[in-house]
DNA sequence: CTAGGGTTAG
């Protein structure tokens, strides 16, 4: 290399902006050095892969280069495009390389091309690259084959991803993590767990990435015991203070119904990001605790973390479930006016639910019309649900007609509409629904509930007879029902209400609903005082809701039921709200009415608590219940730490 | 001379 070229290469190594690069480039051209391979590579490298580079300039350089680019030159371009907004170009350059260059792809080329393929969502390209990887013998490279696993996974082909993984000659920790994430994303949570077990058997250690992926699966299937175990492992390998791990832990605890522990993790964090706050707000939202969600939202804004669309989803969810119409509307408005976020279908869905649940059905309808998504069946279905609650036949018919017109009707819609007709004693309408059901051969989704006991998950369906301890469970359930009745439970009379008609025709008369079986089993198999956590796929019916409430009183147990959309938290025969004064580490359990009546208020720098509500003090693993007194207590709120 | 991974709603 001549002295001039050496100087230019040194200049390029120190280059930090496109302006400088352009100057150097013209200098190169003047000196007639633009076909010098080393200089070309350095120019290309800066344009294609540095943060301040320019991919279009890289293309320009590439097109004007008149000898055959080296593999590394191709790699720069393929790499640059693979992480750009147009990954397709990455593939185009890869194809061009194969067809027009003497330079052959190496392991790096495949890594970058696979990364691009992961983002363009094309199974045929995946298969083609897979073939080339095999032919070139690079399948033995752990990174290349892990990229292949990710590629199939991102394209929705879990089976092939697993096959590639299973046949990998060399695997490392990242490969295992990729496979676990793949299962977790695909909703195959138990497969994700079994990968973890296999890792243990093969002596592979886990890291923070493994834990985050597994925690996400725990959150989805409410596997609290598994989640707690992962929390312990995170502490053992000292990654529990990573923001990723902490956020995943908060999400897991909140979705497993343990807000106490979610708050515990939240309090211990040194750094918090949007996801940290969102996880807490969503946690409160899905528990139906709008007031608390709003309080977290205020603290979030005060600590200068910018809320995003998901933040507002959590807020609106909490407001609609707690019946906070005014607050919901307020936050829906500031979402766009103050935070410049555009509401999407899900936000409109929450608003329709907010108005509908509160009985303001006309406003709910208006919301659908003013939204940008008035053809979305979910919104109409939400309205239909509200019409059922408030027994509004006219609007119910409007919603149902719309669903039929959109060809989006399902069995659930028919169930709702049928019960609206029944409630209105409209035999004709009822008959027309039956006809529709027959002609479309629609089946309802079977309901099931599960409960985690030890490391086992027990799943129940309606009138379940499959469980090995079935007989015992039914005799226990009889006993439980009797004790609940003594505590005040009134089983819903199936002959009295309008439900009868629809229940009979749909085969879901109020027999032993799956959550009743799960509760009976939980009472049998856990020691006195243990909290029961039930998860179910549908909504909890009114009778089971009331049943659970009285069981919590009769057996003195906290029972937390997670249904399709929210949590129901029962204790002492009440539906309760957990109010956390997180800056104090104080945890209050009170009824939603108390919360609404403002028995806990934060005014300026102090918090006022009416102590007739039950107070629990949260302190690491110790919870202590203090009995109420009638006087008012004033507690100084200290500065919020580390925000 | 250059590679791979992560968390939130329904």
mmCIF file of C-alpha atoms in Angstrom, chain A residues 1-180:
data_model
loop_
_atom_site.group_PDB
_atom_site.id
_atom_site.type_symbol
_atom_site.label_atom_id
_atom_site.label_comp_id
_atom_site.label_asym_id
_atom_site.label_seq_id
_atom_site.Cartn_x
_atom_site.Cartn_y
_atom_site.Cartn_z
ATOM 1 C CA UNK A 1 0.000 0.000 0.000
ATOM 2 C CA UNK A 2 1.395 3.395 -0.943
ATOM 3 C CA UNK A 3 1.951 6.118 1.642
ATOM 4 C CA UNK A 4 -1.026 8.170 0.338
ATOM 5 C CA UNK A 5 -3.423 5.252 0.751
ATOM 6 C CA UNK A 6 -2.134 4.603 4.240
ATOM 7 C CA UNK A 7 -2.830 8.224 5.242
ATOM 8 C CA UNK A 8 -6.351 8.050 3.840
ATOM 9 C CA UNK A 9 -7.115 4.819 5.670
ATOM 10 C CA UNK A 10 -5.972 6.487 8.892
ATOM 11 C CA UNK A 11 -8.273 9.460 8.155
ATOM 12 C CA UNK A 12 -11.187 7.090 7.560
ATOM 13 C CA UNK A 13 -10.546 5.338 10.844
ATOM 14 C CA UNK A 14 -10.946 8.648 12.649
ATOM 15 C CA UNK A 15 -13.999 9.696 10.641
ATOM 16 C CA UNK A 16 -17.154 10.392 12.697
ATOM 17 C CA UNK A 17 -19.625 12.117 10.389
ATOM 18 C CA UNK A 18 -20.958 11.889 6.856
ATOM 19 C CA UNK A 19 -19.701 15.429 6.171
ATOM 20 C CA UNK A 20 -16.133 14.404 6.924
ATOM 21 C CA UNK A 21 -16.624 11.232 4.927
ATOM 22 C CA UNK A 22 -17.741 13.146 1.870
ATOM 23 C CA UNK A 23 -14.615 15.319 2.042
ATOM 24 C CA UNK A 24 -12.372 12.290 2.395
ATOM 25 C CA UNK A 25 -14.203 10.633 -0.481
ATOM 26 C CA UNK A 26 -13.569 13.526 -2.887
ATOM 27 C CA UNK A 27 -9.934 13.522 -1.774
ATOM 28 C CA UNK A 28 -9.822 9.790 -2.656
ATOM 29 C CA UNK A 29 -11.286 10.424 -6.103
ATOM 30 C CA UNK A 30 -8.866 13.298 -6.842
ATOM 31 C CA UNK A 31 -5.982 10.991 -6.010
ATOM 32 C CA UNK A 32 -7.449 8.262 -8.225
ATOM 33 C CA UNK A 33 -7.648 5.825 -5.320
ATOM 34 C CA UNK A 34 -11.372 4.965 -5.350
ATOM 35 C CA UNK A 35 -10.752 1.494 -6.681
ATOM 36 C CA UNK A 36 -8.264 0.686 -3.959
ATOM 37 C CA UNK A 37 -9.861 -2.333 -2.173
ATOM 38 C CA UNK A 38 -8.832 -1.379 1.346
ATOM 39 C CA UNK A 39 -9.964 2.224 0.985
ATOM 40 C CA UNK A 40 -13.222 1.085 -0.593
ATOM 41 C CA UNK A 41 -13.853 -1.246 2.353
ATOM 42 C CA UNK A 42 -13.214 1.474 4.884
ATOM 43 C CA UNK A 43 -15.498 3.936 3.102
ATOM 44 C CA UNK A 44 -18.194 1.310 2.828
ATOM 45 C CA UNK A 45 -17.857 0.257 6.444
ATOM 46 C CA UNK A 46 -18.490 3.753 7.711
ATOM 47 C CA UNK A 47 -21.498 4.369 5.455
ATOM 48 C CA UNK A 48 -23.155 0.995 5.955
ATOM 49 C CA UNK A 49 -22.721 0.135 9.607
ATOM 50 C CA UNK A 50 -21.773 3.156 11.707
ATOM 51 C CA UNK A 51 -24.540 4.969 13.579
ATOM 52 C CA UNK A 52 -24.024 8.219 11.679
ATOM 53 C CA UNK A 53 -23.619 6.508 8.310
ATOM 54 C CA UNK A 54 -25.853 6.563 5.249
ATOM 55 C CA UNK A 55 -26.987 3.434 3.478
ATOM 56 C CA UNK A 56 -27.858 5.259 0.272
ATOM 57 C CA UNK A 57 -24.320 6.635 0.116
ATOM 58 C CA UNK A 58 -23.061 3.091 0.669
ATOM 59 C CA UNK A 59 -25.122 1.919 -2.306
ATOM 60 C CA UNK A 60 -23.679 4.731 -4.394
ATOM 61 C CA UNK A 61 -20.120 3.718 -3.495
ATOM 62 C CA UNK A 62 -20.922 0.105 -4.216
ATOM 63 C CA UNK A 63 -22.382 0.793 -7.640
ATOM 64 C CA UNK A 64 -19.380 2.854 -8.714
ATOM 65 C CA UNK A 65 -16.803 0.334 -7.586
ATOM 66 C CA UNK A 66 -15.640 -1.388 -10.728
ATOM 67 C CA UNK A 67 -13.857 -4.485 -9.482
ATOM 68 C CA UNK A 68 -15.452 -7.463 -7.739
ATOM 69 C CA UNK A 69 -16.182 -6.600 -4.076
ATOM 70 C CA UNK A 70 -14.688 -8.865 -1.436
ATOM 71 C CA UNK A 71 -16.866 -10.967 0.876
ATOM 72 C CA UNK A 72 -16.326 -8.419 3.654
ATOM 73 C CA UNK A 73 -17.536 -5.598 1.392
ATOM 74 C CA UNK A 74 -20.745 -7.547 0.656
ATOM 75 C CA UNK A 75 -21.068 -8.270 4.347
ATOM 76 C CA UNK A 76 -20.997 -4.589 5.278
ATOM 77 C CA UNK A 77 -23.887 -3.863 2.952
ATOM 78 C CA UNK A 78 -25.923 -6.940 3.884
ATOM 79 C CA UNK A 79 -25.339 -6.210 7.574
ATOM 80 C CA UNK A 80 -26.270 -2.546 7.212
ATOM 81 C CA UNK A 81 -29.586 -3.297 5.533
ATOM 82 C CA UNK A 82 -30.425 -6.200 7.834
ATOM 83 C CA UNK A 83 -30.918 -3.771 10.745
ATOM 84 C CA UNK A 84 -32.354 -0.954 8.636
ATOM 85 C CA UNK A 85 -35.973 -0.125 7.945
ATOM 86 C CA UNK A 86 -35.737 -1.995 4.636
ATOM 87 C CA UNK A 87 -34.277 -5.424 5.425
ATOM 88 C CA UNK A 88 -35.440 -6.653 2.038
ATOM 89 C CA UNK A 89 -32.434 -4.902 0.450
ATOM 90 C CA UNK A 90 -30.230 -7.102 2.549
ATOM 91 C CA UNK A 91 -31.677 -10.156 0.826
ATOM 92 C CA UNK A 92 -31.430 -8.494 -2.602
ATOM 93 C CA UNK A 93 -27.713 -7.845 -2.101
ATOM 94 C CA UNK A 94 -27.253 -11.385 -0.838
ATOM 95 C CA UNK A 95 -28.858 -12.710 -4.043
ATOM 96 C CA UNK A 96 -26.717 -10.399 -6.151
ATOM 97 C CA UNK A 97 -23.635 -11.631 -4.385
ATOM 98 C CA UNK A 98 -24.472 -15.257 -5.173
ATOM 99 C CA UNK A 99 -25.158 -14.502 -8.839
ATOM 100 C CA UNK A 100 -22.571 -11.904 -9.789
ATOM 101 C CA UNK A 101 -19.576 -12.165 -7.502
ATOM 102 C CA UNK A 102 -16.659 -14.527 -7.206
ATOM 103 C CA UNK A 103 -16.665 -13.816 -3.484
ATOM 104 C CA UNK A 104 -18.530 -16.507 -1.567
ATOM 105 C CA UNK A 105 -20.739 -16.020 1.505
ATOM 106 C CA UNK A 106 -19.134 -16.882 4.828
ATOM 107 C CA UNK A 107 -20.585 -17.383 8.308
ATOM 108 C CA UNK A 108 -20.969 -13.643 8.748
ATOM 109 C CA UNK A 109 -22.881 -13.281 5.482
ATOM 110 C CA UNK A 110 -25.347 -15.936 6.623
ATOM 111 C CA UNK A 111 -25.720 -14.363 10.052
ATOM 112 C CA UNK A 112 -26.685 -11.021 8.531
ATOM 113 C CA UNK A 113 -28.884 -12.447 5.798
ATOM 114 C CA UNK A 114 -30.736 -14.598 8.334
ATOM 115 C CA UNK A 115 -31.226 -11.575 10.553
ATOM 116 C CA UNK A 116 -32.826 -9.794 7.582
ATOM 117 C CA UNK A 117 -34.924 -12.844 6.771
ATOM 118 C CA UNK A 118 -36.171 -12.897 10.347
ATOM 119 C CA UNK A 119 -37.594 -9.447 9.736
ATOM 120 C CA UNK A 120 -39.084 -9.796 6.242
ATOM 121 C CA UNK A 121 -41.312 -12.735 7.222
ATOM 122 C CA UNK A 122 -40.817 -15.067 4.333
ATOM 123 C CA UNK A 123 -40.769 -18.805 4.891
ATOM 124 C CA UNK A 124 -39.577 -19.597 1.331
ATOM 125 C CA UNK A 125 -36.523 -17.379 1.824
ATOM 126 C CA UNK A 126 -35.931 -19.053 5.175
ATOM 127 C CA UNK A 127 -35.938 -22.465 3.551
ATOM 128 C CA UNK A 128 -33.653 -21.297 0.784
ATOM 129 C CA UNK A 129 -31.109 -19.821 3.194
ATOM 130 C CA UNK A 130 -31.404 -22.969 5.286
ATOM 131 C CA UNK A 131 -30.426 -25.035 2.238
ATOM 132 C CA UNK A 132 -27.454 -22.804 1.481
ATOM 133 C CA UNK A 133 -26.308 -22.997 5.098
ATOM 134 C CA UNK A 134 -26.396 -26.800 4.964
ATOM 135 C CA UNK A 135 -24.538 -26.960 1.643
ATOM 136 C CA UNK A 136 -21.840 -24.620 2.844
ATOM 137 C CA UNK A 137 -21.364 -26.641 6.015
ATOM 138 C CA UNK A 138 -22.058 -23.723 8.330
ATOM 139 C CA UNK A 139 -24.783 -25.521 10.255
ATOM 140 C CA UNK A 140 -21.996 -26.547 12.620
ATOM 141 C CA UNK A 141 -21.647 -22.909 13.632
ATOM 142 C CA UNK A 142 -23.698 -22.239 16.764
ATOM 143 C CA UNK A 143 -24.408 -18.623 15.855
ATOM 144 C CA UNK A 144 -25.537 -19.334 12.296
ATOM 145 C CA UNK A 145 -27.830 -22.169 13.329
ATOM 146 C CA UNK A 146 -29.246 -20.144 16.233
ATOM 147 C CA UNK A 147 -30.070 -17.429 13.744
ATOM 148 C CA UNK A 148 -31.838 -20.054 11.702
ATOM 149 C CA UNK A 149 -33.918 -21.065 14.720
ATOM 150 C CA UNK A 150 -34.881 -17.437 15.305
ATOM 151 C CA UNK A 151 -35.671 -17.028 11.642
ATOM 152 C CA UNK A 152 -38.205 -19.874 11.586
ATOM 153 C CA UNK A 153 -39.564 -18.788 14.931
ATOM 154 C CA UNK A 154 -40.193 -15.205 13.753
ATOM 155 C CA UNK A 155 -41.887 -16.555 10.641
ATOM 156 C CA UNK A 156 -44.275 -18.587 12.762
ATOM 157 C CA UNK A 157 -42.837 -22.000 12.079
ATOM 158 C CA UNK A 158 -42.241 -23.411 15.546
ATOM 159 C CA UNK A 159 -41.967 -27.028 14.394
ATOM 160 C CA UNK A 160 -39.119 -26.364 11.976
ATOM 161 C CA UNK A 161 -37.424 -24.061 14.489
ATOM 162 C CA UNK A 162 -37.475 -26.877 17.011
ATOM 163 C CA UNK A 163 -36.244 -29.412 14.461
ATOM 164 C CA UNK A 164 -33.279 -27.175 13.608
ATOM 165 C CA UNK A 165 -32.571 -26.679 17.295
ATOM 166 C CA UNK A 166 -32.869 -30.366 18.065
ATOM 167 C CA UNK A 167 -30.447 -31.328 15.330
ATOM 168 C CA UNK A 168 -27.881 -28.636 16.068
ATOM 169 C CA UNK A 169 -24.435 -30.197 16.332
ATOM 170 C CA UNK A 170 -23.259 -27.406 18.612
ATOM 171 C CA UNK A 171 -25.559 -25.523 20.986
ATOM 172 C CA UNK A 172 -24.786 -22.769 23.407
ATOM 173 C CA UNK A 173 -26.764 -20.780 25.965
ATOM 174 C CA UNK A 174 -28.030 -18.311 23.352
ATOM 175 C CA UNK A 175 -29.410 -21.208 21.302
ATOM 176 C CA UNK A 176 -31.367 -22.501 24.301
ATOM 177 C CA UNK A 177 -32.682 -19.024 25.020
ATOM 178 C CA UNK A 178 -33.768 -18.567 21.411
ATOM 179 C CA UNK A 179 -35.716 -21.828 21.563
ATOM 180 C CA UNK A 180 -37.356 -20.952 24.889
#
